[in-house]
mmCIF file of C-alpha atoms and ligand atoms in Angstrom:
data_model
loop_
_atom_site.group_PDB
_atom_site.id
_atom_site.type_symbol
_atom_site.label_atom_id
_atom_site.label_comp_id
_atom_site.label_asym_id
_atom_site.label_seq_id
_atom_site.Cartn_x
_atom_site.Cartn_y
_atom_site.Cartn_z
ATOM 1 C CA UNK A 66 0.015 -0.001 0.005
ATOM 2 C CA UNK A 67 1.114 3.558 -0.685
ATOM 3 C CA UNK A 68 -0.447 5.833 1.818
ATOM 4 C CA UNK A 69 0.023 9.363 3.184
ATOM 5 C CA UNK A 70 -1.082 9.805 6.790
ATOM 6 C CA UNK A 71 -2.178 13.347 7.550
ATOM 7 C CA UNK A 72 -3.229 14.553 10.973
ATOM 8 C CA UNK A 73 -2.185 16.849 13.769
ATOM 9 C CA UNK A 74 0.606 15.982 16.160
ATOM 10 C CA UNK A 75 -0.782 13.491 18.657
ATOM 11 C CA UNK A 76 -3.557 12.247 16.332
ATOM 12 C CA UNK A 77 -1.942 8.759 16.392
ATOM 13 C CA UNK A 78 -0.275 8.648 12.973
ATOM 14 C CA UNK A 79 2.855 6.796 14.235
ATOM 15 C CA UNK A 80 0.813 4.106 15.989
ATOM 16 C CA UNK A 81 -1.455 3.557 12.964
ATOM 17 C CA UNK A 82 1.505 3.426 10.567
ATOM 18 C CA UNK A 83 3.186 0.782 12.765
ATOM 19 C CA UNK A 84 0.042 -1.286 12.778
ATOM 20 C CA UNK A 85 -0.306 -1.066 8.979
ATOM 21 C CA UNK A 86 3.257 -2.224 8.242
ATOM 22 C CA UNK A 87 2.903 -5.046 10.776
ATOM 23 C CA UNK A 88 0.037 -6.424 8.671
ATOM 24 C CA UNK A 89 0.803 -5.244 5.078
ATOM 25 C CA UNK A 90 4.090 -5.044 3.206
ATOM 26 C CA UNK A 91 5.805 -1.706 3.027
ATOM 27 C CA UNK A 92 8.015 0.718 4.876
ATOM 28 C CA UNK A 93 6.944 3.141 7.657
ATOM 29 C CA UNK A 94 8.659 6.410 6.902
ATOM 30 C CA UNK A 95 8.412 8.937 9.728
ATOM 31 C CA UNK A 96 10.333 12.153 9.019
ATOM 32 C CA UNK A 97 10.092 13.029 12.733
ATOM 33 C CA UNK A 98 11.759 9.745 13.690
ATOM 34 C CA UNK A 99 14.508 10.278 11.064
ATOM 35 C CA UNK A 100 15.170 13.777 12.458
ATOM 36 C CA UNK A 101 15.193 12.500 16.120
ATOM 37 C CA UNK A 102 17.635 9.733 15.160
ATOM 38 C CA UNK A 103 19.906 12.325 13.552
ATOM 39 C CA UNK A 104 19.654 14.599 16.632
ATOM 40 C CA UNK A 105 20.549 11.647 18.872
ATOM 41 C CA UNK A 106 23.576 10.841 16.722
ATOM 42 C CA UNK A 107 24.667 14.479 16.508
ATOM 43 C CA UNK A 108 24.829 14.478 12.690
ATOM 44 C CA UNK A 109 24.982 17.782 10.763
ATOM 45 C CA UNK A 110 21.342 17.151 9.700
ATOM 46 C CA UNK A 111 20.392 16.566 13.319
ATOM 47 C CA UNK A 112 22.088 19.790 14.503
ATOM 48 C CA UNK A 113 20.293 21.767 11.788
ATOM 49 C CA UNK A 114 16.858 20.140 12.463
ATOM 50 C CA UNK A 115 17.130 20.610 16.241
ATOM 51 C CA UNK A 116 17.138 24.398 15.864
ATOM 52 C CA UNK A 117 13.499 24.144 14.751
ATOM 53 C CA UNK A 118 12.243 21.045 16.469
ATOM 54 C CA UNK A 119 12.779 22.174 20.074
ATOM 55 C CA UNK A 120 10.408 25.126 19.585
ATOM 56 C CA UNK A 121 7.825 23.095 17.618
ATOM 57 C CA UNK A 122 8.577 24.832 14.297
ATOM 58 C CA UNK A 123 8.866 22.992 11.000
ATOM 59 C CA UNK A 124 12.280 22.172 9.604
ATOM 60 C CA UNK A 125 12.680 24.165 6.318
ATOM 61 C CA UNK A 126 11.290 22.492 3.207
ATOM 62 C CA UNK A 127 14.716 22.477 1.499
ATOM 63 C CA UNK A 128 16.225 20.402 4.373
ATOM 64 C CA UNK A 129 13.265 17.982 4.464
ATOM 65 C CA UNK A 130 13.237 17.488 0.697
ATOM 66 C CA UNK A 131 16.975 16.902 0.505
ATOM 67 C CA UNK A 132 16.551 14.227 3.207
ATOM 68 C CA UNK A 133 13.635 12.602 1.382
ATOM 69 C CA UNK A 134 15.387 12.691 -2.024
ATOM 70 C CA UNK A 135 15.742 9.109 -3.162
ATOM 71 C CA UNK A 136 14.161 7.629 -0.023
ATOM 72 C CA UNK A 137 11.105 6.207 -1.832
ATOM 73 C CA UNK A 138 13.400 4.500 -4.367
ATOM 74 C CA UNK A 139 14.978 2.292 -1.691
ATOM 75 C CA UNK A 140 14.323 -1.415 -1.603
ATOM 76 C CA UNK A 141 12.111 -1.404 1.490
ATOM 77 C CA UNK A 142 9.600 0.847 -0.375
ATOM 78 C CA UNK A 143 9.235 -1.465 -3.351
ATOM 79 C CA UNK A 144 6.011 -3.013 -2.026
ATOM 80 C CA UNK A 145 4.658 0.131 -0.490
ATOM 81 C CA UNK A 146 5.200 2.886 2.049
ATOM 82 C CA UNK A 147 3.290 4.713 4.745
ATOM 83 C CA UNK A 148 4.311 8.367 4.974
ATOM 84 C CA UNK A 149 3.918 9.669 8.530
ATOM 85 C CA UNK A 150 4.617 13.363 8.962
ATOM 86 C CA UNK A 151 5.515 14.027 5.345
ATOM 87 C CA UNK A 152 4.360 16.055 3.451
ATOM 88 C CA UNK A 153 3.685 18.828 5.960
ATOM 89 C CA UNK A 154 3.503 21.847 3.690
ATOM 90 C CA UNK A 155 2.089 22.517 0.189
ATOM 91 C CA UNK A 156 5.610 22.852 -1.342
ATOM 92 C CA UNK A 157 6.471 19.410 0.130
ATOM 93 C CA UNK A 158 3.267 17.989 -1.308
ATOM 94 C CA UNK A 159 4.043 19.253 -4.829
ATOM 95 C CA UNK A 160 7.609 17.916 -4.525
ATOM 96 C CA UNK A 161 6.181 14.544 -3.472
ATOM 97 C CA UNK A 162 3.904 14.563 -6.530
ATOM 98 C CA UNK A 163 6.977 14.918 -8.752
ATOM 99 C CA UNK A 164 8.795 12.102 -6.880
ATOM 100 C CA UNK A 165 5.860 9.770 -7.346
ATOM 101 C CA UNK A 166 5.527 10.651 -11.049
ATOM 102 C CA UNK A 167 9.238 9.986 -11.574
ATOM 103 C CA UNK A 168 8.852 6.619 -9.840
ATOM 104 C CA UNK A 169 5.739 5.881 -11.883
ATOM 105 C CA UNK A 170 3.664 4.992 -8.834
ATOM 106 C CA UNK A 171 0.277 6.214 -7.543
ATOM 107 C CA UNK A 172 -0.962 6.662 -4.016
ATOM 108 C CA UNK A 173 -3.643 4.260 -2.786
ATOM 109 C CA UNK A 174 -5.029 6.732 -0.270
ATOM 110 C CA UNK A 175 -4.513 9.954 1.635
ATOM 111 C CA UNK A 176 -5.778 9.375 5.153
ATOM 112 C CA UNK A 177 -6.680 12.130 7.577
ATOM 113 C CA UNK A 178 -6.524 10.855 11.145
ATOM 114 C CA UNK A 179 -8.653 13.112 13.352
ATOM 115 C CA UNK A 180 -8.713 13.809 17.097
ATOM 116 C CA UNK A 181 -9.923 16.770 19.102
ATOM 117 C CA UNK A 182 -7.461 19.469 20.216
ATOM 118 C CA UNK A 183 -7.718 18.791 23.984
ATOM 119 C CA UNK A 184 -7.260 15.040 23.454
ATOM 120 C CA UNK A 185 -4.061 15.610 21.542
ATOM 121 C CA UNK A 186 -2.761 18.074 24.123
ATOM 122 C CA UNK A 187 -3.252 15.435 26.848
ATOM 123 C CA UNK A 188 -1.770 12.668 24.727
ATOM 124 C CA UNK A 189 1.405 14.678 23.978
ATOM 125 C CA UNK A 190 1.964 16.645 27.181
ATOM 126 C CA UNK A 191 1.229 13.512 29.232
ATOM 127 C CA UNK A 192 3.585 11.309 27.160
ATOM 128 C CA UNK A 193 6.658 9.946 29.024
ATOM 129 C CA UNK A 194 9.335 7.885 27.341
ATOM 130 C CA UNK A 195 11.853 5.504 28.977
ATOM 131 C CA UNK A 196 15.421 6.660 28.456
ATOM 132 C CA UNK A 197 16.653 3.056 28.446
ATOM 133 C CA UNK A 198 14.200 0.960 26.435
ATOM 134 C CA UNK A 199 12.047 3.566 24.719
ATOM 135 C CA UNK A 200 8.725 2.264 26.209
ATOM 136 C CA UNK A 201 5.988 4.883 26.034
ATOM 137 C CA UNK A 202 3.650 5.793 28.876
ATOM 138 C CA UNK A 203 1.077 8.535 29.481
ATOM 139 C CA UNK A 204 0.387 10.297 32.732
ATOM 140 C CA UNK A 205 -3.318 10.466 31.898
ATOM 141 C CA UNK A 206 -4.061 7.352 29.879
ATOM 142 C CA UNK A 207 -1.337 4.823 30.721
ATOM 143 C CA UNK A 208 0.764 5.845 33.747
ATOM 144 C CA UNK A 209 3.620 3.666 34.912
ATOM 145 C CA UNK A 210 2.729 1.874 38.177
ATOM 146 C CA UNK A 211 6.257 2.872 39.367
ATOM 147 C CA UNK A 212 5.788 6.653 38.923
ATOM 148 C CA UNK A 213 8.650 8.103 36.876
ATOM 149 C CA UNK A 214 10.405 4.738 36.610
ATOM 150 C CA UNK A 215 9.811 2.301 33.638
ATOM 151 C CA UNK A 216 7.779 -0.789 34.624
ATOM 152 C CA UNK A 217 9.633 -2.943 32.083
ATOM 153 C CA UNK A 218 13.319 -2.121 32.639
ATOM 154 C CA UNK A 219 13.602 0.262 35.623
ATOM 155 C CA UNK A 220 14.829 3.074 33.368
ATOM 156 C CA UNK A 221 14.058 6.726 34.005
ATOM 157 C CA UNK A 222 11.016 8.203 32.320
ATOM 158 C CA UNK A 223 11.410 11.608 30.628
ATOM 159 C CA UNK A 224 9.377 14.108 28.670
ATOM 160 C CA UNK A 225 10.421 14.953 25.091
ATOM 161 C CA UNK A 226 11.337 18.647 24.854
ATOM 162 C CA UNK A 227 8.743 19.182 22.201
ATOM 163 C CA UNK A 228 6.044 17.542 24.333
ATOM 164 C CA UNK A 229 6.057 20.377 26.918
ATOM 165 C CA UNK A 230 2.555 21.879 26.927
ATOM 166 C CA UNK A 231 3.573 25.308 25.560
ATOM 167 C CA UNK A 232 5.526 23.644 22.694
ATOM 168 C CA UNK A 233 2.592 21.287 22.018
ATOM 169 C CA UNK A 234 0.296 24.328 21.652
ATOM 170 C CA UNK A 235 2.705 25.937 19.230
ATOM 171 C CA UNK A 236 3.040 22.625 17.201
ATOM 172 C CA UNK A 237 -0.764 22.613 16.868
ATOM 173 C CA UNK A 238 -0.697 26.197 15.688
ATOM 174 C CA UNK A 239 1.934 25.263 13.117
ATOM 175 C CA UNK A 240 -0.259 22.368 12.032
ATOM 176 C CA UNK A 241 -3.279 24.540 11.629
ATOM 177 C CA UNK A 242 -1.522 27.179 9.561
ATOM 178 C CA UNK A 243 1.001 25.205 7.508
ATOM 179 C CA UNK A 244 -0.178 21.594 7.279
ATOM 180 C CA UNK A 245 -4.014 21.783 7.419
ATOM 181 C CA UNK A 246 -4.109 23.381 3.921
ATOM 182 C CA UNK A 247 -3.016 19.911 2.654
ATOM 183 C CA UNK A 248 -6.513 18.720 3.462
ATOM 184 C CA UNK A 249 -7.887 20.902 0.638
ATOM 185 C CA UNK A 250 -4.869 20.027 -1.558
ATOM 186 C CA UNK A 251 -5.601 16.295 -1.294
ATOM 187 C CA UNK A 252 -9.418 16.663 -1.353
ATOM 188 C CA UNK A 253 -9.403 18.146 -4.840
ATOM 189 C CA UNK A 254 -9.785 15.311 -7.257
ATOM 190 C CA UNK A 255 -8.628 12.548 -4.948
ATOM 191 C CA UNK A 256 -10.292 10.432 -2.284
ATOM 192 C CA UNK A 257 -9.363 11.681 1.150
ATOM 193 C CA UNK A 258 -10.237 9.087 3.745
ATOM 194 C CA UNK A 259 -11.206 10.511 7.162
ATOM 195 C CA UNK A 260 -10.593 8.306 10.193
ATOM 196 C CA UNK A 261 -11.308 9.101 13.815
ATOM 197 C CA UNK A 262 -8.667 8.196 16.339
ATOM 198 C CA UNK A 263 -11.017 8.587 19.304
ATOM 199 C CA UNK A 264 -13.972 6.316 18.604
ATOM 200 C CA UNK A 265 -15.441 4.753 21.688
ATOM 201 C CA UNK A 266 -17.242 1.842 20.007
ATOM 202 C CA UNK A 267 -14.220 -0.455 19.960
ATOM 203 C CA UNK A 268 -13.484 -0.017 16.236
ATOM 204 C CA UNK A 269 -9.783 0.727 15.892
ATOM 205 C CA UNK A 270 -8.386 3.255 13.376
ATOM 206 C CA UNK A 271 -6.776 0.290 11.456
ATOM 207 C CA UNK A 272 -10.138 -1.496 11.179
ATOM 208 C CA UNK A 273 -11.835 1.700 10.076
ATOM 209 C CA UNK A 274 -9.142 2.253 7.423
ATOM 210 C CA UNK A 275 -9.367 -1.334 6.167
ATOM 211 C CA UNK A 276 -13.105 -0.951 5.736
ATOM 212 C CA UNK A 277 -12.755 2.411 3.951
ATOM 213 C CA UNK A 278 -10.194 0.899 1.526
ATOM 214 C CA UNK A 279 -12.328 -2.187 0.907
ATOM 215 C CA UNK A 280 -9.647 -4.545 2.378
ATOM 216 C CA UNK A 281 -12.200 -6.240 4.639
ATOM 217 C CA UNK A 282 -15.990 -6.632 4.595
HETATM 218 P P1 AMP B 224 6.763 14.493 14.457
HETATM 219 O O1 AMP B 224 7.372 13.411 15.314
HETATM 220 O O2 AMP B 224 6.213 14.007 13.150
HETATM 221 O O3 AMP B 224 5.747 15.339 15.214
HETATM 222 O O4 AMP B 224 7.960 15.493 14.091
HETATM 223 C C1 AMP B 224 8.701 16.158 15.069
HETATM 224 C C2 AMP B 224 9.307 17.440 14.515
HETATM 225 O O5 AMP B 224 10.138 17.139 13.405
HETATM 226 C C3 AMP B 224 8.283 18.431 13.955
HETATM 227 O O6 AMP B 224 7.752 19.256 15.006
HETATM 228 C C4 AMP B 224 9.173 19.226 13.016
HETATM 229 O O7 AMP B 224 10.002 20.116 13.686
HETATM 230 C C5 AMP B 224 10.050 18.139 12.407
HETATM 231 N N1 AMP B 224 9.474 17.540 11.195
HETATM 232 C C6 AMP B 224 9.071 16.281 11.010
HETATM 233 N N2 AMP B 224 8.601 16.097 9.774
HETATM 234 C C7 AMP B 224 8.670 17.303 9.131
HETATM 235 C C8 AMP B 224 8.320 17.713 7.833
HETATM 236 N N3 AMP B 224 7.802 16.922 6.919
HETATM 237 N N4 AMP B 224 8.561 19.055 7.534
HETATM 238 C C9 AMP B 224 9.112 19.881 8.441
HETATM 239 N N5 AMP B 224 9.419 19.510 9.706
HETATM 240 C C10 AMP B 224 9.247 18.209 10.060
#
C-alpha cells in the first residue's frame, strides 16, 4: 500500500503506521523519527533540524526535501510505504507529486486521522518515554505503576522537549496554519479518507481504514 497519513501531532499517525506495516508489506517512513535519530547521533542534519524542532517549528522544506530525495526508491519501499509526517506543507506535497511521477507509482489513499485538540494536548503533554528501552507511557491514559520509573526495565522516564505543553500548543498552531491546507490540496480530485482516532465503539483506526479501503468486509 502507498499511503500518506495526515493529521495533527498526537492524532496517532505513528501508531497507525506501525500497525499497517505489521500487517501489510511496506516501509513506515516517519520524518520526525528520522530527524530524532539524527539529533541523537549528532549528525549535521540533526544539528540543523534541532534548531527548529525544540520550539515546535517546522524544519525548512529544502532540508526535508533533501533528506527525502531518493528515499522512496529504496528497496524497502518497493512493495509500499506509509508516509507519517510528510508532506507537511504545500511545497512538500508538490515535490512529493513529482517524486511519485518519476517513480511511476500512484498513492492508494491519503488518510486524515482526526482527534480533538484537547485530546491531543493530553496525549502529547502527558507522554513519558523510557530513556533506556524507549517504552512509552502517558500520565493520563497509561501511567507507569512505578511513577517516573519504567515498569519494564527500571529506566528513568522523561518528557520529550517538544512535548512540553507550551511547545505542544505551538506545534498545533503550526499544524493549523502550515499543514491543514493539505486537506484541501488532497481533497481536490482525490479520495481523502477521514478516520477518527477517538472512537469509543471499539473499532480501531486500522479497522476503520481497512473498511474504507475495501480490504475487509
Ligand atoms: P513528528 O514526530 O512528526 O511530530 O515531528 C517532530 C518534529 O520534526 C516536527 O515538530 C518538526 O520540527 C520536524 N518535522 C518532522 N517532519 C517534518 C516535515 N515533513 N517538515 C518539516 N518539519 C518536520
